[in-house]
Coordinates of N, CA and C in Angstrom, one line a residue:
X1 N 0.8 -1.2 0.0 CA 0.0 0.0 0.0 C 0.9 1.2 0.0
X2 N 0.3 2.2 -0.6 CA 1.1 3.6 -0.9 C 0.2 4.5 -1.3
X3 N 0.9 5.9 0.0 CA 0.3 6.8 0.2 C 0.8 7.7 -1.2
X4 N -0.1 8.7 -2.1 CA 0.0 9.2 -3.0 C -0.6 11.1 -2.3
X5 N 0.0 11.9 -1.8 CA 0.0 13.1 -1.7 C 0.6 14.3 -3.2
X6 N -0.9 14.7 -2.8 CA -0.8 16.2 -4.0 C -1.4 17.4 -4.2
X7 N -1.7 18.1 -5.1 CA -2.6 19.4 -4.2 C -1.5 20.2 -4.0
X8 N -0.1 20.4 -3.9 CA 0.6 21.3 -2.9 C 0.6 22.7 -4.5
X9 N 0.9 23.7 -3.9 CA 1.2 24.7 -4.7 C 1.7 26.0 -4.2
X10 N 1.8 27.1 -4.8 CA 2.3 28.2 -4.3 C 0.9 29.6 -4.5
X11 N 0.5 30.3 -3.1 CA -0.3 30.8 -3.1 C -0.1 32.1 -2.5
X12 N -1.1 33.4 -2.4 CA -0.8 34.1 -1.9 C -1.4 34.8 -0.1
X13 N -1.1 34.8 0.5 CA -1.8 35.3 2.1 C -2.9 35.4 1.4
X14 N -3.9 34.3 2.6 CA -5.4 34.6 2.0 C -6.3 33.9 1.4
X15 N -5.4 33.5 0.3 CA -5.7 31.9 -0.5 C -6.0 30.6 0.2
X16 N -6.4 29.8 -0.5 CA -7.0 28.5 -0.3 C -6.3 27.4 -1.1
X17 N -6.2 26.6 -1.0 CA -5.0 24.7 -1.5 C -6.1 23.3 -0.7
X18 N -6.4 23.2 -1.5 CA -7.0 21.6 -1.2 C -5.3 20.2 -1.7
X19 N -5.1 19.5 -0.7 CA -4.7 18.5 -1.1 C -5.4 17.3 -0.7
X20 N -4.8 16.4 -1.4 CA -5.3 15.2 -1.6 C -4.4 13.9 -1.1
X21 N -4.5 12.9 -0.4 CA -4.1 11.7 -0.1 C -4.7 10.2 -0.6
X22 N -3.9 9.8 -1.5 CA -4.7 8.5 -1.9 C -3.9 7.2 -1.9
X23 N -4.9 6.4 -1.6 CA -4.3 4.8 -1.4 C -4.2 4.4 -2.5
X24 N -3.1 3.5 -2.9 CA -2.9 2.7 -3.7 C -4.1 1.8 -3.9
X25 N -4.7 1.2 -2.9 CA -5.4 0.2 -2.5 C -6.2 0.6 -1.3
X26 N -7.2 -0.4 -1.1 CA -7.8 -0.2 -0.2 C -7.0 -0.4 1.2
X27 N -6.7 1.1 1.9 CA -5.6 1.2 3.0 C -6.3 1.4 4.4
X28 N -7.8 1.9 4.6 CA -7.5 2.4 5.4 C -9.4 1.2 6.0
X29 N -9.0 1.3 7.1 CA -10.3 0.8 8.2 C -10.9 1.2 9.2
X30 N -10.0 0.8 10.3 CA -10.3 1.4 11.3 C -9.3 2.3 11.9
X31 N -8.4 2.8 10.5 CA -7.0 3.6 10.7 C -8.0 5.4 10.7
X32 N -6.5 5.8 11.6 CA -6.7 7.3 11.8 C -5.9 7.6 10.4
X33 N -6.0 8.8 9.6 CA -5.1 9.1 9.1 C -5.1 11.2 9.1
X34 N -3.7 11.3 8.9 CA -3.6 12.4 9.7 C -2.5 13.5 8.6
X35 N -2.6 14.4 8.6 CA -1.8 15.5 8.2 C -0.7 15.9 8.9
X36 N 0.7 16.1 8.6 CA 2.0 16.4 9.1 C 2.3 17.8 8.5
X37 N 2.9 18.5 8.8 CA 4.3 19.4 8.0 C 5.1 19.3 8.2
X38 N 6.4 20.0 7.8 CA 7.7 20.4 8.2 C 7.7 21.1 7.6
X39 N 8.2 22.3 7.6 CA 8.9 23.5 7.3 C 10.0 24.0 7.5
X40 N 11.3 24.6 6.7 CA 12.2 24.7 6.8 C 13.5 24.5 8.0
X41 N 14.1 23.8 8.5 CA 14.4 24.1 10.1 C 13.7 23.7 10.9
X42 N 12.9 22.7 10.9 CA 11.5 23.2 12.2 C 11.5 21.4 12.0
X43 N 11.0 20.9 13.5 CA 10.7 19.5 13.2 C 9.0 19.4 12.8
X44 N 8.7 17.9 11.8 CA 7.6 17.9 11.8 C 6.5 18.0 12.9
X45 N 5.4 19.1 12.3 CA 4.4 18.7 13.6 C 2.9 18.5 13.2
X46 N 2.1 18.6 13.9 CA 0.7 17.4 13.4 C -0.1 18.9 13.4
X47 N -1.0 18.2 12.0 CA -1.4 20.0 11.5 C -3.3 19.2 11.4
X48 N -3.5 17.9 11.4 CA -5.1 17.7 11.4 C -5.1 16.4 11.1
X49 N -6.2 15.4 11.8 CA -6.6 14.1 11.6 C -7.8 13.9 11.1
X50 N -8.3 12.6 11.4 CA -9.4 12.1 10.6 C -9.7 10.6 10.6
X51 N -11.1 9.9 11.6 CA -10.8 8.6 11.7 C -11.5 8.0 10.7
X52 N -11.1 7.1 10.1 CA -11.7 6.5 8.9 C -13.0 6.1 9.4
X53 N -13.0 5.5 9.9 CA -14.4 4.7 10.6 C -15.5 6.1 10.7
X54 N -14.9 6.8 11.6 CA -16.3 7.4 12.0 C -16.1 8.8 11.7
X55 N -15.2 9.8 10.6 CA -14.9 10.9 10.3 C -14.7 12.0 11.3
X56 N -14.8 11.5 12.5 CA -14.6 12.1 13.6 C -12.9 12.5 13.5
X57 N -12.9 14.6 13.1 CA -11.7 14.9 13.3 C -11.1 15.9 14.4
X58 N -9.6 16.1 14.0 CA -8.9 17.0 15.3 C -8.0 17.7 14.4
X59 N -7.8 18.7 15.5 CA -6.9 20.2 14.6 C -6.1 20.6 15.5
X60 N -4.5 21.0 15.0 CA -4.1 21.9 16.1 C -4.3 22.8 16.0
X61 N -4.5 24.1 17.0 CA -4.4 24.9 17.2 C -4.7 26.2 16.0
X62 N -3.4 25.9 15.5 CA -2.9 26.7 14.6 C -3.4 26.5 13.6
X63 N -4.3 25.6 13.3 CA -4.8 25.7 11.9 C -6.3 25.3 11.8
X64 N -6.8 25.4 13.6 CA -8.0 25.4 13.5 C -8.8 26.3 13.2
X65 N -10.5 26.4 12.7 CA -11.0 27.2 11.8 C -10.8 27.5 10.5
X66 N -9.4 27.1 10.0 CA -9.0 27.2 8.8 C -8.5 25.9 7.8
X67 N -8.2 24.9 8.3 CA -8.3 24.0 7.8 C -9.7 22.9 7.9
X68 N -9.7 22.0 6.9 CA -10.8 21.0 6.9 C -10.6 19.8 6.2
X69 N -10.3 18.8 7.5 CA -10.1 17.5 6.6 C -11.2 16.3 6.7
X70 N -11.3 15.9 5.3 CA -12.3 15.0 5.2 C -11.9 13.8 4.3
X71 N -12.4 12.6 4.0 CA -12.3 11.6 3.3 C -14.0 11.0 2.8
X72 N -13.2 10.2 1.3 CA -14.3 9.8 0.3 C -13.7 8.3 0.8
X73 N -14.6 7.5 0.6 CA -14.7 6.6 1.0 C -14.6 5.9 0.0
X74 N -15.1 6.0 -1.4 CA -15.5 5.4 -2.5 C -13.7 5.2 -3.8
X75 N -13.3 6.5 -2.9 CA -12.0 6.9 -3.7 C -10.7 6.6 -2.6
X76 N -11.0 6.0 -1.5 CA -10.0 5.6 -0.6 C -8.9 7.3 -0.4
X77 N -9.5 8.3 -0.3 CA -8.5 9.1 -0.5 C -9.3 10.1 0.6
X78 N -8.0 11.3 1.3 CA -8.0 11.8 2.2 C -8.2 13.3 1.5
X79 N -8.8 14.2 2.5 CA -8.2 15.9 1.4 C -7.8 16.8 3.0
X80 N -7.0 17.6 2.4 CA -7.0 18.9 3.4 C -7.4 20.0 2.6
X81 N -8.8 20.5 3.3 CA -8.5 22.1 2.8 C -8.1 23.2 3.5
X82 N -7.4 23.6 2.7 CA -7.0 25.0 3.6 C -7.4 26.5 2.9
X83 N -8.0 27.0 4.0 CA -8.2 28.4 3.6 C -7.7 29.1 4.8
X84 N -7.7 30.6 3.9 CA -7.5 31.6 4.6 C -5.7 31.3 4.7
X85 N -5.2 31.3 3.9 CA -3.6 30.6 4.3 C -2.3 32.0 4.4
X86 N -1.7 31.5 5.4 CA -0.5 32.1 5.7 C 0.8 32.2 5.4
X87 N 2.1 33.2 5.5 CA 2.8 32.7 5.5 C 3.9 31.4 6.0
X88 N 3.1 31.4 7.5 CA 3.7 30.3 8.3 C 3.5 29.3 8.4
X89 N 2.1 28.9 7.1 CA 1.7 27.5 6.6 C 2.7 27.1 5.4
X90 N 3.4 27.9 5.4 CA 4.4 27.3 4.2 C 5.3 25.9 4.9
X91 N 5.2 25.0 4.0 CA 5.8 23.8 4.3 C 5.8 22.7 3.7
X92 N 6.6 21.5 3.7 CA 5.9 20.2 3.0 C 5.0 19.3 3.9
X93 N 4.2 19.3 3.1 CA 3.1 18.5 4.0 C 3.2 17.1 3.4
X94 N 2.5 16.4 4.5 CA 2.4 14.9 4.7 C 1.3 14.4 4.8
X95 N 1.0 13.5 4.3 CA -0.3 12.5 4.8 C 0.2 10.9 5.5
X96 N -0.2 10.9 6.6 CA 0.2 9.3 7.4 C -1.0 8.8 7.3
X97 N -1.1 7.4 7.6 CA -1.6 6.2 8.0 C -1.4 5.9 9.4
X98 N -2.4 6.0 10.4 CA -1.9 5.7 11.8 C -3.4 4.6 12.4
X99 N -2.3 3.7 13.5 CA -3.3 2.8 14.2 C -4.5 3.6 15.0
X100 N -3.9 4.7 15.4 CA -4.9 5.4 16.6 C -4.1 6.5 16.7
X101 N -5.4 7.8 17.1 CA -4.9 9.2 17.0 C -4.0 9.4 17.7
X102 N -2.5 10.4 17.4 CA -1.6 10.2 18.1 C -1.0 11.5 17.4
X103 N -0.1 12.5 18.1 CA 0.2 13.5 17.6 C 1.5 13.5 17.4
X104 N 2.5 13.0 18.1 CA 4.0 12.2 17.4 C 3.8 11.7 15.8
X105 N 5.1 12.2 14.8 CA 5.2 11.7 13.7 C 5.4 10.0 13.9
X106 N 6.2 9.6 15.0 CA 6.6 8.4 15.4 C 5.6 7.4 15.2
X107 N 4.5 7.6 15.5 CA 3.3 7.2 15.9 C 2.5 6.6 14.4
X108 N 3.2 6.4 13.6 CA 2.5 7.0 11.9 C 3.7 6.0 11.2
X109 N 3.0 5.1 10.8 CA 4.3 4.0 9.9 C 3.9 3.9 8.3
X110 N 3.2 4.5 8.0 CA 2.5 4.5 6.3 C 3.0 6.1 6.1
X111 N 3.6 6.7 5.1 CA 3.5 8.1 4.8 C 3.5 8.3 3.4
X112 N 3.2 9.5 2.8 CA 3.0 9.8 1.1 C 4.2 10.4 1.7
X113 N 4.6 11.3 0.4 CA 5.7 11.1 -0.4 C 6.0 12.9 0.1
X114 N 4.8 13.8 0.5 CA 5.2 15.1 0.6 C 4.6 15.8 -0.5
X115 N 3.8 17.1 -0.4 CA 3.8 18.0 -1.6 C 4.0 19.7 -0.5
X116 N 4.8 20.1 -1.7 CA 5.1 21.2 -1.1 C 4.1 22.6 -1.4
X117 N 3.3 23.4 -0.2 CA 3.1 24.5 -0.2 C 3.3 25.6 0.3
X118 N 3.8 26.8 -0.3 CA 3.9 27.9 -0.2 C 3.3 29.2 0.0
X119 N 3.0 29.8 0.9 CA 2.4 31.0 0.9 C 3.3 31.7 1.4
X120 N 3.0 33.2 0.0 CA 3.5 34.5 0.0 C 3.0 35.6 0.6
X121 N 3.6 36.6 1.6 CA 2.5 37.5 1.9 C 2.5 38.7 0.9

């Protein structure tokens, strides 16, 4: 199974980026699956989840109100949207596969590949 992340692009303060996470195969069950960044220097940290089973999701802080993550069921694939975007959402983003919500990257043994977004102010 293989995570397929995409969607990333370069936008301006303000703007909105939907990405997308998709399984090779049928990946996910009763898995959490969750959104990462990193950004330049900075260790990765957990930017929004989403439990397959019951769509029941979580946000940090920083990107609550403004982000929205959801999954199709039919397409085995995850999305993040983001609006209202900042400079300090610049980063490469991730999509994991995880047993149970957990806000450690450690915690997360399936990952896509990365797409990178940027915002300009």
């Amino acid at each position: 199974v293989q995570l397929q992340a995409s969607g990333g692009g370069s936008v301006q303060a303000g703007g909105s980026l939907r990405l997308s996470c998709a399984a090779s195969a049928r990946a996910f069950s009763s898995h959490v699956m969750a959104w990462f960044r990193q950004a330049p220097g900075k260790e990765r940290e957990f930017v929004a989840a989403i439990r397959w089973g019951s769509g029941r999701t979580y946000y940090a802080e920083s990107v609550k109100g403004r982000f929205t993550t959801s999954r199709d069921r039919a397409e085995n694939t995850v999305y993040l949207q983001m609006n209202s975007l900042k400079p300090e959402d610049t980063a490469v983003y991730y999509c994991a596969r995880g047993n149970g919500l957990a806000y450690a990257p450690a915690e997360y043994k399936l990952w896509g590949q990365g797409t990178l977004v940027t915002v300009s102010s």
